[in-house]
Short mmCIF file of C-alpha atoms in Angstrom, two decimals:
data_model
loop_
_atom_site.label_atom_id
_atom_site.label_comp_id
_atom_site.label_asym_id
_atom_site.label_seq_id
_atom_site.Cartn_x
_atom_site.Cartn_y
_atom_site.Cartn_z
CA UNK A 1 -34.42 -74.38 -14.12
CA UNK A 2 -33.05 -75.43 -10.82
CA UNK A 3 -31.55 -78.95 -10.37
CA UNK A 4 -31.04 -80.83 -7.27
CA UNK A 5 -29.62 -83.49 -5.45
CA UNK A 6 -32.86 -86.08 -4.78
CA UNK A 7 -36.46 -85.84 -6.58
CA UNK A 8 -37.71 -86.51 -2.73
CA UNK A 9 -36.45 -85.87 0.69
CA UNK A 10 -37.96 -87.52 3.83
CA UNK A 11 -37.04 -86.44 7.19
CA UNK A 12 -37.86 -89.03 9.78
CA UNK A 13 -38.00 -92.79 9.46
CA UNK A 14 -40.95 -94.14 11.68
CA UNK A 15 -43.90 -95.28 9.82
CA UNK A 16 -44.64 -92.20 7.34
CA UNK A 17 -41.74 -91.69 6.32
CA UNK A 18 -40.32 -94.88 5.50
CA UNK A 19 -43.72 -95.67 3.46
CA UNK A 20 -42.81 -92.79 1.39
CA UNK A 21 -39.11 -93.74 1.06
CA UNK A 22 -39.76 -97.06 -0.34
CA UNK A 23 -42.92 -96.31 -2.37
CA UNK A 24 -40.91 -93.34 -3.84
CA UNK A 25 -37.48 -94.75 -4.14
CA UNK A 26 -39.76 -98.05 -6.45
CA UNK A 27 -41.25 -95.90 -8.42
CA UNK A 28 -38.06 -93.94 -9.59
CA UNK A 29 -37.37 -91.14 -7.80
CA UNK A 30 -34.27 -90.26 -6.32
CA UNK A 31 -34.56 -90.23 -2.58
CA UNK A 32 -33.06 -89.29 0.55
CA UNK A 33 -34.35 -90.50 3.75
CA UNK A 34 -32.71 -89.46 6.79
CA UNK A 35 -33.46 -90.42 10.56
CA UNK A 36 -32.19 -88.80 13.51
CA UNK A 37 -31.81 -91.94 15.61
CA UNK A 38 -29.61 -94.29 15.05
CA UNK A 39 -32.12 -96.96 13.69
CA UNK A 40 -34.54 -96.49 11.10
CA UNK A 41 -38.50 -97.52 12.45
CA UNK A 42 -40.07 -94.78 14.99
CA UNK A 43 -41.77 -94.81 18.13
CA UNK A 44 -43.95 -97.65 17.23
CA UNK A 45 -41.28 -100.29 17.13
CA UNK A 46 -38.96 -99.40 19.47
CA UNK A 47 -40.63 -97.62 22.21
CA UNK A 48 -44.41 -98.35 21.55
CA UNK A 49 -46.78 -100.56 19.47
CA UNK A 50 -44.32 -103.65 19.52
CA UNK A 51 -42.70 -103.67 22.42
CA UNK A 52 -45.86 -102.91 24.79
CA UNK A 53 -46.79 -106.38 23.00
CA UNK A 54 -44.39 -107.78 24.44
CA UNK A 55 -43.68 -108.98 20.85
CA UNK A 56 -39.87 -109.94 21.02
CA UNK A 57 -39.95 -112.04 17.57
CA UNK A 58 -42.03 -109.47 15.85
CA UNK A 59 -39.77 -106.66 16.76
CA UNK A 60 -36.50 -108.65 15.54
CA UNK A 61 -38.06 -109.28 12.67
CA UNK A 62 -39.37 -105.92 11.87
CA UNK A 63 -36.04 -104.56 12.58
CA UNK A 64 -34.70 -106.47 9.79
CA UNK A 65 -37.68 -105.30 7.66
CA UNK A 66 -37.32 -102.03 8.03
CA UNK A 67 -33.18 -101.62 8.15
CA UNK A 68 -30.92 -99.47 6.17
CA UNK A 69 -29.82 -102.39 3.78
CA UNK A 70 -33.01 -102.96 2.58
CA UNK A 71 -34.02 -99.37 1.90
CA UNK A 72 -30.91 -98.84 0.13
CA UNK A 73 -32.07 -102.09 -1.91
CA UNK A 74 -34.87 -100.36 -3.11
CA UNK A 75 -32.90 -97.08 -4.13
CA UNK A 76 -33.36 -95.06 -1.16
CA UNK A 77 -30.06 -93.28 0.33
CA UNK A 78 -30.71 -93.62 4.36
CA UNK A 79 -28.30 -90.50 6.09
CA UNK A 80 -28.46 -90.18 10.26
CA UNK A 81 -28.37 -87.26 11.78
CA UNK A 82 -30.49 -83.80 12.77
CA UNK A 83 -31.43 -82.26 9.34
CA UNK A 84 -32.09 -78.26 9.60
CA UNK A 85 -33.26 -76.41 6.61
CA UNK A 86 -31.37 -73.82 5.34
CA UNK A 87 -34.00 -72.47 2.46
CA UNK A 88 -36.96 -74.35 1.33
CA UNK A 89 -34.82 -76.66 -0.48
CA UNK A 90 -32.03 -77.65 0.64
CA UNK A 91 -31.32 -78.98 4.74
CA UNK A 92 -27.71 -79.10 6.39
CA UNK A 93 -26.84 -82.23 7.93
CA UNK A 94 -23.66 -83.48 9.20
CA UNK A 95 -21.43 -80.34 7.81
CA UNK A 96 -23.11 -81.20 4.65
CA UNK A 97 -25.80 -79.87 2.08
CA UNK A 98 -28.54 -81.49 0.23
CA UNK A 99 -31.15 -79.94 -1.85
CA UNK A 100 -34.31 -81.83 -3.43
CA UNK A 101 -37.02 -80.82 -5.08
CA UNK A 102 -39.59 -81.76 -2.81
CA UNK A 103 -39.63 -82.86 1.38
CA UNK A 104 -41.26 -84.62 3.50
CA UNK A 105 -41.86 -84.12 7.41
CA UNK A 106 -42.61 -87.21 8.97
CA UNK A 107 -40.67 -86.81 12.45
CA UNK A 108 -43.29 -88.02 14.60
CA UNK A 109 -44.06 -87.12 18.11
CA UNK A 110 -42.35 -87.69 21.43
CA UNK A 111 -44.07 -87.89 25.20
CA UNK A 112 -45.39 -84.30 26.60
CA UNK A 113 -43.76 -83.57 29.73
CA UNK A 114 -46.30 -81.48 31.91
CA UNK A 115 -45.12 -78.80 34.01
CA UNK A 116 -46.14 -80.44 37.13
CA UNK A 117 -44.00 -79.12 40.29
CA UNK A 118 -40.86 -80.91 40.72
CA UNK A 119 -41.06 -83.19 37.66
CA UNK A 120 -37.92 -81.96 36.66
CA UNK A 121 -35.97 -82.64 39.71
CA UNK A 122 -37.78 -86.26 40.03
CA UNK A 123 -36.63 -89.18 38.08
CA UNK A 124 -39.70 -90.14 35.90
CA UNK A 125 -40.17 -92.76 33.13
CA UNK A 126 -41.96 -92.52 29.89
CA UNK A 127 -42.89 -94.42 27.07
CA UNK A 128 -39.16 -94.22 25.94
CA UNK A 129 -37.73 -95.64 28.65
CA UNK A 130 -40.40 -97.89 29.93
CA UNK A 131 -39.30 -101.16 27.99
CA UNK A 132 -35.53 -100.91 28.91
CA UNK A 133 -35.98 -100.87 32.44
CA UNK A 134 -33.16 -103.58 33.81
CA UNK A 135 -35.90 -104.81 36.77
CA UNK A 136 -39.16 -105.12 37.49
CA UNK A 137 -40.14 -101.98 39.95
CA UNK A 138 -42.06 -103.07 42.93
CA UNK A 139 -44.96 -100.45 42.36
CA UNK A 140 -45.39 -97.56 39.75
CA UNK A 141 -47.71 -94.61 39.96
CA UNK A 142 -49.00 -93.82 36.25
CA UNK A 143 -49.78 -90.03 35.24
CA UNK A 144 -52.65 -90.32 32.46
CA UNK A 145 -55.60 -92.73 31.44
CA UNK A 146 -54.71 -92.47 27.50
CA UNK A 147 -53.99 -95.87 25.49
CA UNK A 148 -50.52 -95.99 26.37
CA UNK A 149 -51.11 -95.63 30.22
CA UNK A 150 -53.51 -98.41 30.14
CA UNK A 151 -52.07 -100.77 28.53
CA UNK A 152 -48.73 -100.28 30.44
CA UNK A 153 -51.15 -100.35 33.56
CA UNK A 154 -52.18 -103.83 32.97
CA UNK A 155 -48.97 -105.03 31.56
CA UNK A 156 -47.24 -104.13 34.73
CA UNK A 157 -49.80 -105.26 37.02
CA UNK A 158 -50.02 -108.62 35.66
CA UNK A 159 -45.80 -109.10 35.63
CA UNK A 160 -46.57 -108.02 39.45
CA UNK A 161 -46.32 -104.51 39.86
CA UNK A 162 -48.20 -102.56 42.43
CA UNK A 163 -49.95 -99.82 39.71
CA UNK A 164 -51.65 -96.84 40.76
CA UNK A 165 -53.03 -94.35 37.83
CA UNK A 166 -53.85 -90.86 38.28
CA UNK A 167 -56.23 -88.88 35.43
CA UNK A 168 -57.49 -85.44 35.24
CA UNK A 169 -60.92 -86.35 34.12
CA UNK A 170 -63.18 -88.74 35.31
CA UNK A 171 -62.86 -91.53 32.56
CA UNK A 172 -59.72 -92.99 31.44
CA UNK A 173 -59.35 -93.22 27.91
CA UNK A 174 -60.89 -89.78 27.55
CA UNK A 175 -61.58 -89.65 23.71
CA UNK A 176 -63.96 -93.08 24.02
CA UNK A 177 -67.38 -93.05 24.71
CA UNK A 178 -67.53 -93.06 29.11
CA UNK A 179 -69.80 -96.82 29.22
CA UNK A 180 -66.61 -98.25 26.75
CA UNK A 181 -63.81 -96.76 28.63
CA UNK A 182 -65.21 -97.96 32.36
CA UNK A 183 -65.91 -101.10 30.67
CA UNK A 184 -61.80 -101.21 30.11
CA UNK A 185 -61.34 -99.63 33.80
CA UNK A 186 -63.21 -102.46 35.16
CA UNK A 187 -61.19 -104.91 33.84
CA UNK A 188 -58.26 -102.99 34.92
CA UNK A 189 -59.34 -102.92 38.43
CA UNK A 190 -60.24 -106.53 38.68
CA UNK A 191 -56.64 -107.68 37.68
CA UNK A 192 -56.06 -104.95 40.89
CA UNK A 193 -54.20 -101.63 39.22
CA UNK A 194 -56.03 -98.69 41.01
CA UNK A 195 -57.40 -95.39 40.00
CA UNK A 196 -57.92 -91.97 41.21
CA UNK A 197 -59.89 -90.40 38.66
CA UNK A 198 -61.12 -86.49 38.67
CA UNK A 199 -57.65 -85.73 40.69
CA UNK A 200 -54.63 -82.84 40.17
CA UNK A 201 -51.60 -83.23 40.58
CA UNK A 202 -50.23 -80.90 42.89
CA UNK A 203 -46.66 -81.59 43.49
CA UNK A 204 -43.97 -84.19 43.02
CA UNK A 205 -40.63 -84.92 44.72
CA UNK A 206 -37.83 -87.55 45.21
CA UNK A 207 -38.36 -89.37 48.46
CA UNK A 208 -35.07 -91.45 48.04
CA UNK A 209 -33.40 -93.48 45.17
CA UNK A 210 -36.02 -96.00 44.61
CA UNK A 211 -38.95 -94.24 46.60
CA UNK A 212 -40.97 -91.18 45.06
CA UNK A 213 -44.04 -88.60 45.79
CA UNK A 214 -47.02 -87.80 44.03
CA UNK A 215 -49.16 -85.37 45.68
CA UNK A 216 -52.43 -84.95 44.67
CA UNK A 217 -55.48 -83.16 44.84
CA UNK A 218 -58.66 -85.12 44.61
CA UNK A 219 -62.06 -83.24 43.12
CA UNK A 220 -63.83 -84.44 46.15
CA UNK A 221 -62.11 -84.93 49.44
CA UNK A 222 -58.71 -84.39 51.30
CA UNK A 223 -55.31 -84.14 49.38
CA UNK A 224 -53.48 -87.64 49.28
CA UNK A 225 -49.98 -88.85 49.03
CA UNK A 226 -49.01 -91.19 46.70
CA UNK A 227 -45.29 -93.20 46.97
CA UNK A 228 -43.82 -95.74 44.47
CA UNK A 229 -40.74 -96.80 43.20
CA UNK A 230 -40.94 -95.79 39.32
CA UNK A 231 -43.14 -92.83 38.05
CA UNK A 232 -44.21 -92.84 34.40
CA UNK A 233 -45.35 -89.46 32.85
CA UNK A 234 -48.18 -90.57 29.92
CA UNK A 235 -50.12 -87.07 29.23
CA UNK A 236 -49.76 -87.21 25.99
CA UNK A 237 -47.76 -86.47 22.98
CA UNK A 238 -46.51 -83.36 20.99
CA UNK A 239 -44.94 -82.92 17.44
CA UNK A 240 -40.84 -83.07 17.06
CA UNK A 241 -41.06 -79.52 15.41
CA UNK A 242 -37.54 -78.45 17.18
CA UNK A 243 -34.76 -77.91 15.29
CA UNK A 244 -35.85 -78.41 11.97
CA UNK A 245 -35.68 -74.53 11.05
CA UNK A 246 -39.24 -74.54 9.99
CA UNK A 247 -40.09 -70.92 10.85
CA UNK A 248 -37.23 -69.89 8.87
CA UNK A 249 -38.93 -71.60 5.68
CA UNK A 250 -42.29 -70.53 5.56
CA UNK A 251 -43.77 -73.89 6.89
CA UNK A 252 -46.81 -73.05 8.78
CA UNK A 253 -47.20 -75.33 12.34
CA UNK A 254 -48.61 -74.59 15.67
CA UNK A 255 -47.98 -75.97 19.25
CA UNK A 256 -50.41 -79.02 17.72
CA UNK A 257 -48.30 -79.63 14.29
CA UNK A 258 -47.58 -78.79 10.93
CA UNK A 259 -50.31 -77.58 9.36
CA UNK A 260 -51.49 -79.49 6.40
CA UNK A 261 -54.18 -79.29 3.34
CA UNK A 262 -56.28 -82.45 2.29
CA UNK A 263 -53.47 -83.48 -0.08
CA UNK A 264 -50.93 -83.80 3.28
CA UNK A 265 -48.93 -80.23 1.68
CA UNK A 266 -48.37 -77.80 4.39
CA UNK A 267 -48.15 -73.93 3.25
CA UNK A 268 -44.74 -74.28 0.94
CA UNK A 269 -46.86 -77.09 -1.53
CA UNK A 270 -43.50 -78.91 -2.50
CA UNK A 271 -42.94 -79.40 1.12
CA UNK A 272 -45.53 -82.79 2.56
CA UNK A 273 -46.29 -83.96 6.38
CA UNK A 274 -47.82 -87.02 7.33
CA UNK A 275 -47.60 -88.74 11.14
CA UNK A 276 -47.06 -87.56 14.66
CA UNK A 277 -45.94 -84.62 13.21
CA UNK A 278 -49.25 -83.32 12.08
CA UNK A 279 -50.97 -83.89 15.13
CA UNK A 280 -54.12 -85.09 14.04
CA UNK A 281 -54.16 -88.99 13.79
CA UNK A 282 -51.29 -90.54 16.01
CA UNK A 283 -52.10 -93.87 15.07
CA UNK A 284 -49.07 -96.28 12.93
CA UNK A 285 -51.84 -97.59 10.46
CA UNK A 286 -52.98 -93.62 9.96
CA UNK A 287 -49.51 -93.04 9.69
CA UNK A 288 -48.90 -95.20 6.52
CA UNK A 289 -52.13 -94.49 5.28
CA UNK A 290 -50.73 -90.74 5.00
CA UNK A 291 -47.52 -91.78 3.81
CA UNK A 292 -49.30 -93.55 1.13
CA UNK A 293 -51.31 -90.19 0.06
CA UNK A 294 -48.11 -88.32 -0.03
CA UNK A 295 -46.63 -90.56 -2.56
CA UNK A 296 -49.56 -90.45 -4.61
CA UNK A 297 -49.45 -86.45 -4.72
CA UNK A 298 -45.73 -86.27 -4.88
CA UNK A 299 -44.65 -88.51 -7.03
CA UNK A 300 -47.60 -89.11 -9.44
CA UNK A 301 -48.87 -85.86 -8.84
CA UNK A 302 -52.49 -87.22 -8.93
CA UNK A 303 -54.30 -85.07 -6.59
CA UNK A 304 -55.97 -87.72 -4.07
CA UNK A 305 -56.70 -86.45 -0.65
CA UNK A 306 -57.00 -88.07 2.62
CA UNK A 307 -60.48 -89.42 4.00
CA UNK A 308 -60.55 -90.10 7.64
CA UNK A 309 -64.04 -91.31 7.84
CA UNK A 310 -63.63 -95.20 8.05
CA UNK A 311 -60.35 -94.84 10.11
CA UNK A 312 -60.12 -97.51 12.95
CA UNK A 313 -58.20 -97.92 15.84
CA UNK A 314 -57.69 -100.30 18.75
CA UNK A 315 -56.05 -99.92 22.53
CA UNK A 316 -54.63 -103.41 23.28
CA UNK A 317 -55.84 -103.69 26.39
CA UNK A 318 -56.90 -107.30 27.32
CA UNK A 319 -60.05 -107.52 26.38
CA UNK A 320 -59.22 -104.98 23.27
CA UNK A 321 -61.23 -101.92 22.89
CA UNK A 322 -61.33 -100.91 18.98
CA UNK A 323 -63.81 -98.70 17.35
CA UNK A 324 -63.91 -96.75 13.54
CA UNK A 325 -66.20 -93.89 12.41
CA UNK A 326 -67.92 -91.96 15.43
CA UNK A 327 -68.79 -92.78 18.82
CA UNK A 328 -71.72 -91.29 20.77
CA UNK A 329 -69.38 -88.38 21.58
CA UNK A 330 -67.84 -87.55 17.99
CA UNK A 331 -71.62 -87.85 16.97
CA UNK A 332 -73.40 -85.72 19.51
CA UNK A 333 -70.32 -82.93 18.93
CA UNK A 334 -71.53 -83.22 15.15
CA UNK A 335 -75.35 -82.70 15.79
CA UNK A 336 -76.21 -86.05 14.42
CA UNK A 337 -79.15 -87.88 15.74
CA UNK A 338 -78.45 -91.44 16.70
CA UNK A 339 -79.61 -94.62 17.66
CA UNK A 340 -77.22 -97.23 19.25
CA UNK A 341 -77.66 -101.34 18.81
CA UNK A 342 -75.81 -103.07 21.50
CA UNK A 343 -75.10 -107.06 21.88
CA UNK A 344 -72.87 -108.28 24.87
CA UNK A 345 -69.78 -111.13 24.49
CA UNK A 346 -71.68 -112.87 27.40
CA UNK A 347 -74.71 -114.09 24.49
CA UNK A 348 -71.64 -115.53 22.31
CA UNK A 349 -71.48 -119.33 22.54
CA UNK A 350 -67.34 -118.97 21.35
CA UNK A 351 -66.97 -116.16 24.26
CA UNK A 352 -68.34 -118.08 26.38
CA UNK A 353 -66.47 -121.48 25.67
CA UNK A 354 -63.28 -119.34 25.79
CA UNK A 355 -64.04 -117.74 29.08
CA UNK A 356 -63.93 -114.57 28.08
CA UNK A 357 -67.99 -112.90 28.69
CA UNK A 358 -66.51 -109.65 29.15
CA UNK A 359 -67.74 -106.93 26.84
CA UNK A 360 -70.13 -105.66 24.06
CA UNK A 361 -70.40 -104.38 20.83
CA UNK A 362 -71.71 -101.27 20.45
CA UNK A 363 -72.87 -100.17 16.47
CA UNK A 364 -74.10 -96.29 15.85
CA UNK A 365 -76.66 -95.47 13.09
CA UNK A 366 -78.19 -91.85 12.35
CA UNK A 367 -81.54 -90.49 11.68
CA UNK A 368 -81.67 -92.45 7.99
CA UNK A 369 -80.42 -95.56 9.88
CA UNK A 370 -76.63 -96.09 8.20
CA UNK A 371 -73.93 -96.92 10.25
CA UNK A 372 -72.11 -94.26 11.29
CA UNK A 373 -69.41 -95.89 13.45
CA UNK A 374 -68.68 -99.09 15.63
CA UNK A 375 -66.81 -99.62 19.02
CA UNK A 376 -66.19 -102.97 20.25
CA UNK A 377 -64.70 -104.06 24.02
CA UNK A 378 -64.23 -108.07 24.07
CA UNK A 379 -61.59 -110.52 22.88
CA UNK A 380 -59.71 -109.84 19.54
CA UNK A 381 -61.67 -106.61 19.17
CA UNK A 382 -59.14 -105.54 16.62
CA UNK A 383 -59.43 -108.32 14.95
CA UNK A 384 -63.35 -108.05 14.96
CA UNK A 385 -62.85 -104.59 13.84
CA UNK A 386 -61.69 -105.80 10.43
CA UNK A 387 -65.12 -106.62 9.07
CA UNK A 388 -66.95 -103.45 9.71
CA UNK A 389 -63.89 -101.77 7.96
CA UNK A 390 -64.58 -104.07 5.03
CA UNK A 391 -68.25 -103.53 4.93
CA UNK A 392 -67.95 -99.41 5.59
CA UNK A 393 -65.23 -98.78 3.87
CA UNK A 394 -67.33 -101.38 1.15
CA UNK A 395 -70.51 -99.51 1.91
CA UNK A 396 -71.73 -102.60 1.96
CA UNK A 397 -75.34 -102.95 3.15
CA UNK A 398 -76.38 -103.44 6.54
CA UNK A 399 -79.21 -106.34 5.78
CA UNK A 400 -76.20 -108.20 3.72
CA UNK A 401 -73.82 -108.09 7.08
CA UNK A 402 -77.09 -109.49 9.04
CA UNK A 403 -77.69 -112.17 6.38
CA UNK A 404 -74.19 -113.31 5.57
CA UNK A 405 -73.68 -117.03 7.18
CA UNK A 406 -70.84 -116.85 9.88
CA UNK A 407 -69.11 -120.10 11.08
CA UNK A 408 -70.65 -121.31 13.92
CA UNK A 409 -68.93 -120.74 16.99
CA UNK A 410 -66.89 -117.50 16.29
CA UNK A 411 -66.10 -114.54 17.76
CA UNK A 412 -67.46 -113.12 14.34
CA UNK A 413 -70.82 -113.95 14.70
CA UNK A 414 -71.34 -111.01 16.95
CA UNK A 415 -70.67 -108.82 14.18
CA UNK A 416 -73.66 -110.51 12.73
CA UNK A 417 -75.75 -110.50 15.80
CA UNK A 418 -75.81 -106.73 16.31
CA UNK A 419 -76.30 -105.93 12.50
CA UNK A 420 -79.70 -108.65 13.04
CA UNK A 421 -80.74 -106.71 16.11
CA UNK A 422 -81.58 -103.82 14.17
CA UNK A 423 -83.80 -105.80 11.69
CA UNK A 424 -85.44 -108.04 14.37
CA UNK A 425 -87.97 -105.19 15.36
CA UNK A 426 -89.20 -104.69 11.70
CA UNK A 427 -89.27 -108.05 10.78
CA UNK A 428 -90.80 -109.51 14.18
CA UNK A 429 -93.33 -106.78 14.44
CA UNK A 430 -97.04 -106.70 15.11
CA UNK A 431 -97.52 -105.17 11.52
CA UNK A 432 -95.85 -107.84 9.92
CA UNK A 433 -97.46 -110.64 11.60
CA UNK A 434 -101.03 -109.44 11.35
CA UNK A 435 -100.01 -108.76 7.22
CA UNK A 436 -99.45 -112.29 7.16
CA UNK A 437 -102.41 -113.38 9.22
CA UNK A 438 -104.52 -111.92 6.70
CA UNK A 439 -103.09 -113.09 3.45
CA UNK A 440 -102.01 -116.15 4.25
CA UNK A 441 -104.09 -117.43 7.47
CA UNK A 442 -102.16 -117.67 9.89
CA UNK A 443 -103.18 -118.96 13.20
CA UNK A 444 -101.21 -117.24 15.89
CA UNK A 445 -99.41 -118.50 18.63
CA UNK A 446 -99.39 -122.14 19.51
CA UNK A 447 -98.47 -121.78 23.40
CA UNK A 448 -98.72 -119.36 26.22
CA UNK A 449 -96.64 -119.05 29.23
CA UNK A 450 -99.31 -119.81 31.22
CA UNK A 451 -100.50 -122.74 29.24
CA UNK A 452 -96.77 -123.76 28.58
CA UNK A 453 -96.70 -124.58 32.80
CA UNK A 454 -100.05 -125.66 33.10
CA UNK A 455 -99.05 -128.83 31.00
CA UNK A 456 -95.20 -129.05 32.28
CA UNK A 457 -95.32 -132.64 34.06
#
């Protein structure tokens, strides 16, 4: 029987991997974990969900959190460096070999650069560099419309930057439902960061040191020139596959990830993935959540398999747009027949009080009436969020959301509110109230419009 160094070996310590590391390493097993950066955490704490917070605190305290010291507490041996595997077993590192029984890919994802003409040659920013910039640039032109462009977009603009996005298509935030995503683009463009929407870019080139050129190529009307100081490339994101020897292995991937099975095993089944690196969910939370399954199949070799259905997510934007389970798009793609039940921020007495009318909920239910999925743009949508992922992921009943008591004023209640506008037909309906006529006698209305002036003093 073969014998190796570690019962588990992670490569890559953002999210995934470092979920694994310490669930594993607390559980027993001997593990390796081993980061090619020089600081344990990922993308999401140093170059993305905390610092586009502007969370300084957090992100010192995270650091801590998530060090080498306290991994190696809990039993895990943390090695940096670029890992390549030699056989399915065993990786070199560092002039060095170790071997464990089983791996685990976790290495994330890093910022697409597209092959626009003379990127290369241009200086350009991106998500990596973004947050270390030394001043403030005077303007910024902003390739993409995804979650990270917009946020960056109205982060900028509001420290005083002169922002100008370009996208391809003609929403931003592409994978949202087109009446959510303008909703976000409106508030985008009243704070003053400008779009060009349905436009190509053509070219781009260094005008001086602090001055370049975006050319582009609207779908309607003449070409147009774009100048700024700092150019940030946002496109996208694609797996950190390089250099790990994969094809060498027997590890089936594509130019969208590792390829993985319901249990997170890609085609060598001692070998997991769970992140960036799969390409399918590149959220942290759907990160750990993976991490978690991985543990649960590797270590305790109970065979539980991932369920995306009730999977949420949130661009912090301000106001926040979150949603979970399907939008109008994701349910028209899936031939499901729906009806949407809409209530706007502006009807919420704590909305209003706080200033803050913008926005709507927006809940999805199919042909039996279940909810199929929510999307919310407003303040602390995130945080609103939290309650439909306790009800669906609950299955909790939609009449017990729509009679559960709220505090009165809240945010919250509009969680309430739309779950009570589907019932308000049914219960309010000409059926009903001549059922009640006749059993119990009812005598109708009281007042008329009409009357209701004629006796107004």
């Amino acid at each position: 029987m073969a014998t190796y160094d570690y019962d588990i070996g992670i490569i890559g310590g953002g999210a995934a991997g470092l979920t694994v590391a310490a669930g594993a390493a607390q559980l027993g097993a001997r593990t390796l974990l081993i980061e090619k950066e020089k600081e344990l955490g990922g993308d999401c704490l140093h170059y993305g969900c905390v610092p586009s917070k502007t969370l300084i605190r957090t992100a010192q305290v995270i650091q801590k959190h998530d060090s080498e010291e306290r991994f190696c507490s809990l039993g895990a041996r943390v090695v940096f460096g670029s890992p390549e595997f030699s056989d399915e077993h065993v990786v070199r590192l560092n002039g060095q070999s170790f071997a464990a029984k089983r791996w685990v890919l976790a290495t994330g994802s890093s910022p697409a650069i597209p092959p626009f003409e003379g990127l290369s040659e241009t200086p350009f920013l991106t998500n990596k560099e973004i947050f270390s910039l030394r001043r403030l640039p005077e303007s910024m032109i902003i390739l993409g419309a995804g979650p990270i462009a917009s946020e960056t977009a109205q982060a900028f603009c509001r420290l005083g930057t002169d922002v100008t996005v370009v996208q391809r298509s003609g929403q931003i935030l592409s994978k949202e439902d087109k009446d959510m995503a303008d909703l976000v683009m409106e508030s985008l463009q009243s704070e003053g960061v400008r779009f060009h929407l349905r436009s190509t870019v053509q070219a781009i080139r260094r005008l001086a040191p602090d001055r370049q050129e975006v050319r582009i190529r609207p779908q309607e009307g003449a070409p147009l020139k774009l100048e700024a100081e700092k150019i940030l490339v946002a496109v996208g994101r694609i797996p950190n596959l390089e250099l790990l020897g994969l094809d060498r292995i027997g590890v089936t991937f594509s130019s969208k990830g590792v390829i993985v099975d319901d249990r997170m095993r890609t085609s060598q089944r001692h070998i997991f993935a769970a992140g960036d690196i799969t390409g399918s969910y590149q959220f942290t939370h759907a990160a750990g959540y993976e991490g978690g399954i991985v543990v649960t199949n590797a270590v305790f070799h109970l065979p539980r398999k991932v369920n995306y259905t009730w999977l949420p997510w949130c661009t912090y934007t301000d106001p926040e747009l979150a949603g979970i389970g399907m939008n109008e798009k994701r349910a028209s793609e899936a031939g499901i027949a729906y009806t949407v039940y809409t209530e706007k921020f502006g009807d919420n007495d704590r909305s209003l009080a706080e200033g803050q009318p913008r926005g709507k909920i927006k809940m999805i239910l199919d042909e039996k009436e279940n909810p199929v999925g929510v999307q919310i743009f407003g303040p602390h949508a995130g945080e609103l969020l939290n309650e439909w992922v306790a009800a669906l992921n609950g299955k909790m009943k939609l009449s017990t959301l729509a009679s559960a008591v709220h505090p009165y004023p809240t945010l919250g209640e509009i969680n309430k509110r739309v779950a009570a506008n589907y019932f308000s037909p049914k219960i309010f309906s000409n059926r009903v109230r001549k059922g009640l006529k006749f059993f119990f006698h009812l005598k109708g209305r009281a007042c008329t419009p009409e009357e209701q002036r004629k006796d107004a003093p």
